[in-house]
C-alpha cells in the first residue's frame, strides 16, 4: 500500500432546500448547494500495520468513521486484511457556518483511503459512505452542476442542467457567525411539500431559461421558509440590504449561518451596487466576508472595497461547533476579517 491523498471542496450554503418528491413519489429532504471552489479539505492517509486508525486533529470523529468504513470496503473488495494508519486533515473551510466543512472532511478522507488501497470508488459509493459517517451529507462528491440532492439518502433527485446562470455573490454571516447544531433543528414539515415543489419547478424553469431574477426569487423564498427553523434575528436586515442595493435576492445556509446577496453581473451599475451592498451590510452589523461568482474562474469578478476572503487553516483543533460527531467551535466572523486584514497589510508592506 502507498500513501493516499484525497481532497474535496466546500459550498456557500444552499440555493434551495426543502422536502420534495423523488422519482417514485416518495418524500425526500433535498437541497441545491451553491458551489465554492476556493476552499476545501486535503486528506493524507498513511497506512501502517494493525487495525487501528488515528486521525489528526483528534476531534474529527466523522472523518474517522469514514476512514474505517472506506478501509473495510476496500480491504473486502481486494480480499486483504484491513490496515491501520494515520489520517491527517488540512483545510481552509470555515467551520460552523454551514459551508459543508464536515462533508468536505469526510469526502477527502474517503478519497485518501481509497487512493492508498488503489481502489476506484464512484460518486454513489462515496455518497453512501458519507451518509453512514455523518447521517447526512452535501453533494460535494459530485461536480458543480446544479442538482437537487437528497442529503439523508446520498443520491440525486433531479439534474437541472450544465451550470448555474452567471451570478455574483456578496457573502456574509448571520447571527454573528455563531454555529448551528444541525441535528438539533426541527425536521422540515411535509405539510409544505406543495410549496417546495412549486419552488423546484420555478428553479428548473429559471435555469432552463437563464432567468437570473427568477433564481433570486426562488432562493429568497427558500431562505424565508428556512427561517421557520433557523430563526436568524438579522434575516430581515439581510433582505432589506438586498432590496436597497438592487440585488436579485438572498441565499442562506439552511444548516448554518452563512448567507449571500445575489447580483446579476450584467445589470447596469453592478460595481456601484456591490459597493453599496458591502457598505449596507457593514451598517447592518453583517460584515461582508467574500465576493465571488458562479462564472468560470477566467472571468473577473468586480471587487468590493470591503471584500474579504476566508483563507488559512480554518480547521484547527477546537474549531468545530457543538453537535453530534463534532466538538469544535467556529471563530466569530469579525475575528476572521481582522486576521485577513492583517495578512493583506503584511503583503502591502515592502520587505526591508
Tab-separated table of C-alpha atoms in Angstrom, residues 17-290:
chain	number	residue	atom	x	y	z
A	17	UNK	CA	-33.770	23.342	0.372
A	18	UNK	CA	-36.946	21.612	1.467
A	19	UNK	CA	-38.994	18.432	1.112
A	20	UNK	CA	-39.523	17.121	-2.421
A	21	UNK	CA	-40.946	14.110	-4.273
A	22	UNK	CA	-38.465	11.684	-5.789
A	23	UNK	CA	-38.994	9.663	-8.968
A	24	UNK	CA	-41.125	7.125	-7.102
A	25	UNK	CA	-43.309	9.768	-5.474
A	26	UNK	CA	-41.624	9.369	-2.077
A	27	UNK	CA	-40.984	12.434	0.059
A	28	UNK	CA	-37.304	13.287	0.478
A	29	UNK	CA	-35.422	16.085	2.173
A	30	UNK	CA	-33.387	17.703	-0.584
A	31	UNK	CA	-31.160	20.672	-1.370
A	32	UNK	CA	-29.332	22.537	-4.107
A	33	UNK	CA	-25.970	23.904	-2.948
A	34	UNK	CA	-24.086	26.974	-4.170
A	35	UNK	CA	-20.615	25.722	-5.217
A	36	UNK	CA	-17.486	27.459	-3.927
A	37	UNK	CA	-14.232	26.291	-5.476
A	38	UNK	CA	-11.862	28.411	-3.392
A	39	UNK	CA	-11.891	26.223	-0.280
A	40	UNK	CA	-11.647	22.601	0.651
A	41	UNK	CA	-10.115	19.852	2.731
A	42	UNK	CA	-6.986	17.874	1.888
A	43	UNK	CA	-6.569	14.447	3.486
A	44	UNK	CA	-3.496	12.259	3.721
A	45	UNK	CA	-3.717	8.617	4.815
A	46	UNK	CA	-0.515	6.887	5.942
A	47	UNK	CA	-1.081	3.097	6.133
A	48	UNK	CA	0.631	1.074	8.839
A	49	UNK	CA	0.307	-2.410	10.340
A	50	UNK	CA	-2.519	-3.133	12.743
A	51	UNK	CA	-6.200	-2.326	12.625
A	52	UNK	CA	-6.331	0.998	14.466
A	53	UNK	CA	-6.732	4.291	12.611
A	54	UNK	CA	-5.862	7.589	14.233
A	55	UNK	CA	-6.951	10.975	12.956
A	56	UNK	CA	-5.188	14.326	13.297
A	57	UNK	CA	-6.721	16.559	14.589
A	58	UNK	CA	-8.161	14.060	17.051
A	59	UNK	CA	-11.664	15.547	17.160
A	60	UNK	CA	-12.557	14.653	13.547
A	61	UNK	CA	-14.873	11.832	14.553
A	62	UNK	CA	-16.913	11.861	11.354
A	63	UNK	CA	-13.785	11.662	9.219
A	64	UNK	CA	-12.510	8.814	11.402
A	65	UNK	CA	-15.753	6.890	10.859
A	66	UNK	CA	-15.419	7.491	7.127
A	67	UNK	CA	-11.826	6.239	7.171
A	68	UNK	CA	-12.817	2.997	8.898
A	69	UNK	CA	-15.782	2.428	6.583
A	70	UNK	CA	-13.664	3.052	3.487
A	71	UNK	CA	-10.792	0.911	4.766
A	72	UNK	CA	-13.159	-2.005	5.405
A	73	UNK	CA	-14.833	-1.658	1.999
A	74	UNK	CA	-11.538	-1.514	0.120
A	75	UNK	CA	-9.994	-4.389	2.061
A	76	UNK	CA	-13.059	-6.539	1.423
A	77	UNK	CA	-13.001	-5.709	-2.277
A	78	UNK	CA	-9.322	-6.694	-2.514
A	79	UNK	CA	-9.767	-9.664	-0.141
A	80	UNK	CA	-6.998	-8.195	2.013
A	81	UNK	CA	-6.526	-7.652	5.730
A	82	UNK	CA	-7.727	-4.202	6.897
A	83	UNK	CA	-4.771	-1.984	7.706
A	84	UNK	CA	-4.300	0.644	10.371
A	85	UNK	CA	-2.950	4.072	9.725
A	86	UNK	CA	-2.877	7.763	10.433
A	87	UNK	CA	-5.280	10.177	8.793
A	88	UNK	CA	-4.157	13.806	8.569
A	89	UNK	CA	-6.589	16.568	7.607
A	90	UNK	CA	-5.757	20.077	6.459
A	91	UNK	CA	-8.130	22.630	5.054
A	92	UNK	CA	-9.398	26.168	4.837
A	93	UNK	CA	-13.156	25.580	5.059
A	94	UNK	CA	-14.659	27.955	7.639
A	95	UNK	CA	-16.362	25.810	10.257
A	96	UNK	CA	-19.754	26.279	11.825
A	97	UNK	CA	-21.133	28.446	9.015
A	98	UNK	CA	-22.962	25.780	7.022
A	99	UNK	CA	-20.396	25.516	4.234
A	100	UNK	CA	-20.089	21.729	4.280
A	101	UNK	CA	-16.879	21.504	6.300
A	102	UNK	CA	-17.786	18.106	7.779
A	103	UNK	CA	-18.717	16.629	4.403
A	104	UNK	CA	-15.550	18.082	2.898
A	105	UNK	CA	-13.537	16.320	5.625
A	106	UNK	CA	-15.397	13.054	5.049
A	107	UNK	CA	-15.117	13.000	1.257
A	108	UNK	CA	-11.434	13.948	1.284
A	109	UNK	CA	-10.904	11.112	3.773
A	110	UNK	CA	-12.759	8.563	1.649
A	111	UNK	CA	-10.699	9.529	-1.384
A	112	UNK	CA	-7.423	9.371	0.529
A	113	UNK	CA	-8.053	5.916	1.991
A	114	UNK	CA	-9.294	4.566	-1.347
A	115	UNK	CA	-6.215	6.039	-3.010
A	116	UNK	CA	-3.969	4.217	-0.523
A	117	UNK	CA	-5.667	0.936	-1.460
A	118	UNK	CA	-5.648	1.929	-5.150
A	119	UNK	CA	-9.376	1.270	-5.336
A	120	UNK	CA	-11.577	3.499	-7.513
A	121	UNK	CA	-14.832	4.487	-5.784
A	122	UNK	CA	-17.596	6.134	-7.781
A	123	UNK	CA	-19.608	9.144	-6.547
A	124	UNK	CA	-22.532	6.959	-5.479
A	125	UNK	CA	-20.277	4.798	-3.290
A	126	UNK	CA	-18.618	7.871	-1.792
A	127	UNK	CA	-22.049	9.335	-1.036
A	128	UNK	CA	-23.191	6.149	0.721
A	129	UNK	CA	-20.114	6.145	2.937
A	130	UNK	CA	-20.564	9.847	3.712
A	131	UNK	CA	-24.170	9.339	4.810
A	132	UNK	CA	-23.149	6.436	7.043
A	133	UNK	CA	-20.348	8.527	8.548
A	134	UNK	CA	-22.363	11.679	9.290
A	135	UNK	CA	-26.085	10.796	8.858
A	136	UNK	CA	-26.498	13.372	6.066
A	137	UNK	CA	-24.083	14.843	3.551
A	138	UNK	CA	-23.739	17.568	0.959
A	139	UNK	CA	-23.230	16.691	-2.745
A	140	UNK	CA	-19.535	17.587	-2.706
A	141	UNK	CA	-18.567	14.223	-4.211
A	142	UNK	CA	-20.191	15.384	-7.462
A	143	UNK	CA	-19.160	18.114	-9.879
A	144	UNK	CA	-20.511	21.651	-9.605
A	145	UNK	CA	-23.554	21.193	-11.831
A	146	UNK	CA	-26.843	22.175	-10.136
A	147	UNK	CA	-28.665	19.170	-8.706
A	148	UNK	CA	-31.447	18.527	-6.240
A	149	UNK	CA	-29.708	16.166	-3.819
A	150	UNK	CA	-31.292	14.036	-1.089
A	151	UNK	CA	-28.788	14.651	1.689
A	152	UNK	CA	-30.035	11.911	4.025
A	153	UNK	CA	-30.095	9.304	1.264
A	154	UNK	CA	-26.937	10.366	-0.585
A	155	UNK	CA	-28.484	10.406	-4.044
A	156	UNK	CA	-29.597	12.821	-6.744
A	157	UNK	CA	-33.314	13.559	-7.067
A	158	UNK	CA	-33.054	15.771	-10.159
A	159	UNK	CA	-30.403	17.120	-12.534
A	160	UNK	CA	-31.100	20.740	-13.518
A	161	UNK	CA	-28.599	21.200	-16.331
A	162	UNK	CA	-24.986	22.007	-17.083
A	163	UNK	CA	-24.460	25.077	-14.909
A	164	UNK	CA	-25.972	27.875	-12.887
A	165	UNK	CA	-26.595	31.203	-14.610
A	166	UNK	CA	-23.999	33.885	-14.005
A	167	UNK	CA	-24.370	35.366	-10.522
A	168	UNK	CA	-22.171	37.464	-8.257
A	169	UNK	CA	-22.498	36.720	-4.552
A	170	UNK	CA	-21.589	39.065	-1.697
A	171	UNK	CA	-21.197	36.767	1.280
A	172	UNK	CA	-21.743	37.477	4.959
A	173	UNK	CA	-22.670	35.554	8.094
A	174	UNK	CA	-25.858	35.927	10.104
A	175	UNK	CA	-26.196	35.771	13.874
A	176	UNK	CA	-22.635	36.974	14.428
A	177	UNK	CA	-21.208	33.834	12.838
A	178	UNK	CA	-22.491	31.650	15.669
A	179	UNK	CA	-22.561	27.943	14.756
A	180	UNK	CA	-25.754	25.978	14.237
A	181	UNK	CA	-26.250	22.496	15.677
A	182	UNK	CA	-27.819	20.987	12.568
A	183	UNK	CA	-29.104	17.815	14.194
A	184	UNK	CA	-30.876	19.812	16.920
A	185	UNK	CA	-33.026	21.679	14.384
A	186	UNK	CA	-36.663	20.638	13.923
A	187	UNK	CA	-37.358	18.498	10.862
A	188	UNK	CA	-38.730	20.024	7.691
A	189	UNK	CA	-42.511	19.671	7.681
A	190	UNK	CA	-44.172	17.585	4.973
A	191	UNK	CA	-47.159	19.934	5.054
A	192	UNK	CA	-45.181	22.439	2.939
A	193	UNK	CA	-44.247	19.962	0.219
A	194	UNK	CA	-46.537	21.620	-2.335
A	195	UNK	CA	-44.719	24.923	-1.759
A	196	UNK	CA	-41.309	23.283	-2.152
A	197	UNK	CA	-42.443	21.518	-5.316
A	198	UNK	CA	-43.566	24.858	-6.749
A	199	UNK	CA	-40.157	26.358	-5.951
A	200	UNK	CA	-38.492	23.341	-7.570
A	201	UNK	CA	-40.488	23.890	-10.767
A	202	UNK	CA	-39.651	27.601	-10.793
A	203	UNK	CA	-35.967	26.860	-10.204
A	204	UNK	CA	-35.990	24.351	-13.058
A	205	UNK	CA	-37.555	26.949	-15.346
A	206	UNK	CA	-35.143	29.654	-14.217
A	207	UNK	CA	-32.105	27.519	-15.050
A	208	UNK	CA	-33.549	26.362	-18.361
A	209	UNK	CA	-34.233	29.937	-19.484
A	210	UNK	CA	-31.285	31.601	-17.738
A	211	UNK	CA	-33.682	33.810	-15.761
A	212	UNK	CA	-31.421	35.215	-13.027
A	213	UNK	CA	-34.187	37.285	-11.470
A	214	UNK	CA	-36.306	34.161	-11.029
A	215	UNK	CA	-33.338	32.339	-9.484
A	216	UNK	CA	-33.089	35.170	-6.952
A	217	UNK	CA	-36.796	34.986	-6.119
A	218	UNK	CA	-36.668	31.209	-5.610
A	219	UNK	CA	-33.592	31.464	-3.373
A	220	UNK	CA	-35.172	34.192	-1.275
A	221	UNK	CA	-38.415	32.235	-0.885
A	222	UNK	CA	-36.464	29.141	0.164
A	223	UNK	CA	-34.459	31.206	2.657
A	224	UNK	CA	-37.674	32.606	4.152
A	225	UNK	CA	-39.068	29.126	4.599
A	226	UNK	CA	-35.808	28.134	6.271
A	227	UNK	CA	-36.317	30.901	8.811
A	228	UNK	CA	-39.054	28.809	10.407
A	229	UNK	CA	-36.288	26.512	11.646
A	230	UNK	CA	-33.219	28.754	11.886
A	231	UNK	CA	-34.820	31.971	13.193
A	232	UNK	CA	-31.877	34.256	12.444
A	233	UNK	CA	-32.698	37.584	14.140
A	234	UNK	CA	-30.952	39.601	11.415
A	235	UNK	CA	-32.529	37.886	8.396
A	236	UNK	CA	-34.865	40.827	7.787
A	237	UNK	CA	-31.851	43.159	7.829
A	238	UNK	CA	-30.220	40.987	5.171
A	239	UNK	CA	-33.228	41.116	2.859
A	240	UNK	CA	-33.531	44.873	3.408
A	241	UNK	CA	-29.902	45.354	2.337
A	242	UNK	CA	-30.576	43.231	-0.757
A	243	UNK	CA	-33.571	45.401	-1.662
A	244	UNK	CA	-31.720	48.698	-1.144
A	245	UNK	CA	-28.751	47.579	-3.248
A	246	UNK	CA	-30.841	46.289	-6.153
A	247	UNK	CA	-29.919	42.631	-5.677
A	248	UNK	CA	-31.722	39.664	-7.200
A	249	UNK	CA	-32.293	38.138	-3.791
A	250	UNK	CA	-30.543	36.271	-0.988
A	251	UNK	CA	-29.431	32.741	-0.189
A	252	UNK	CA	-28.565	31.224	3.165
A	253	UNK	CA	-27.137	28.029	4.563
A	254	UNK	CA	-30.081	26.075	5.874
A	255	UNK	CA	-27.748	24.264	8.288
A	256	UNK	CA	-25.632	27.230	9.391
A	257	UNK	CA	-25.314	30.995	9.293
A	258	UNK	CA	-23.508	31.772	6.031
A	259	UNK	CA	-25.552	33.955	3.676
A	260	UNK	CA	-25.157	35.655	0.326
A	261	UNK	CA	-26.675	38.573	-1.555
A	262	UNK	CA	-27.144	37.668	-5.228
A	263	UNK	CA	-26.457	40.048	-8.134
A	264	UNK	CA	-26.783	39.923	-11.894
A	265	UNK	CA	-23.279	40.660	-13.284
A	266	UNK	CA	-24.870	42.109	-16.440
A	267	UNK	CA	-27.117	44.595	-14.617
A	268	UNK	CA	-26.420	48.329	-15.088
A	269	UNK	CA	-24.180	49.785	-12.390
A	270	UNK	CA	-23.287	46.408	-10.870
A	271	UNK	CA	-19.979	47.788	-9.473
A	272	UNK	CA	-21.878	50.517	-7.653
A	273	UNK	CA	-24.459	48.008	-6.397
A	274	UNK	CA	-21.747	45.743	-4.995
A	275	UNK	CA	-20.077	48.639	-3.179
A	276	UNK	CA	-23.429	49.795	-1.802
A	277	UNK	CA	-24.263	46.264	-0.646
A	278	UNK	CA	-20.961	45.912	1.215
A	279	UNK	CA	-21.438	49.270	2.948
A	280	UNK	CA	-25.030	48.468	3.873
A	281	UNK	CA	-24.057	45.075	5.260
A	282	UNK	CA	-21.455	46.804	7.459
A	283	UNK	CA	-24.049	49.262	8.739
A	284	UNK	CA	-26.458	46.423	9.482
A	285	UNK	CA	-23.814	44.605	11.536
A	286	UNK	CA	-23.379	41.892	8.879
A	287	UNK	CA	-19.816	42.432	7.643
A	288	UNK	CA	-19.185	41.277	4.077
A	289	UNK	CA	-16.933	38.223	4.049
A	290	UNK	CA	-16.301	37.274	0.429
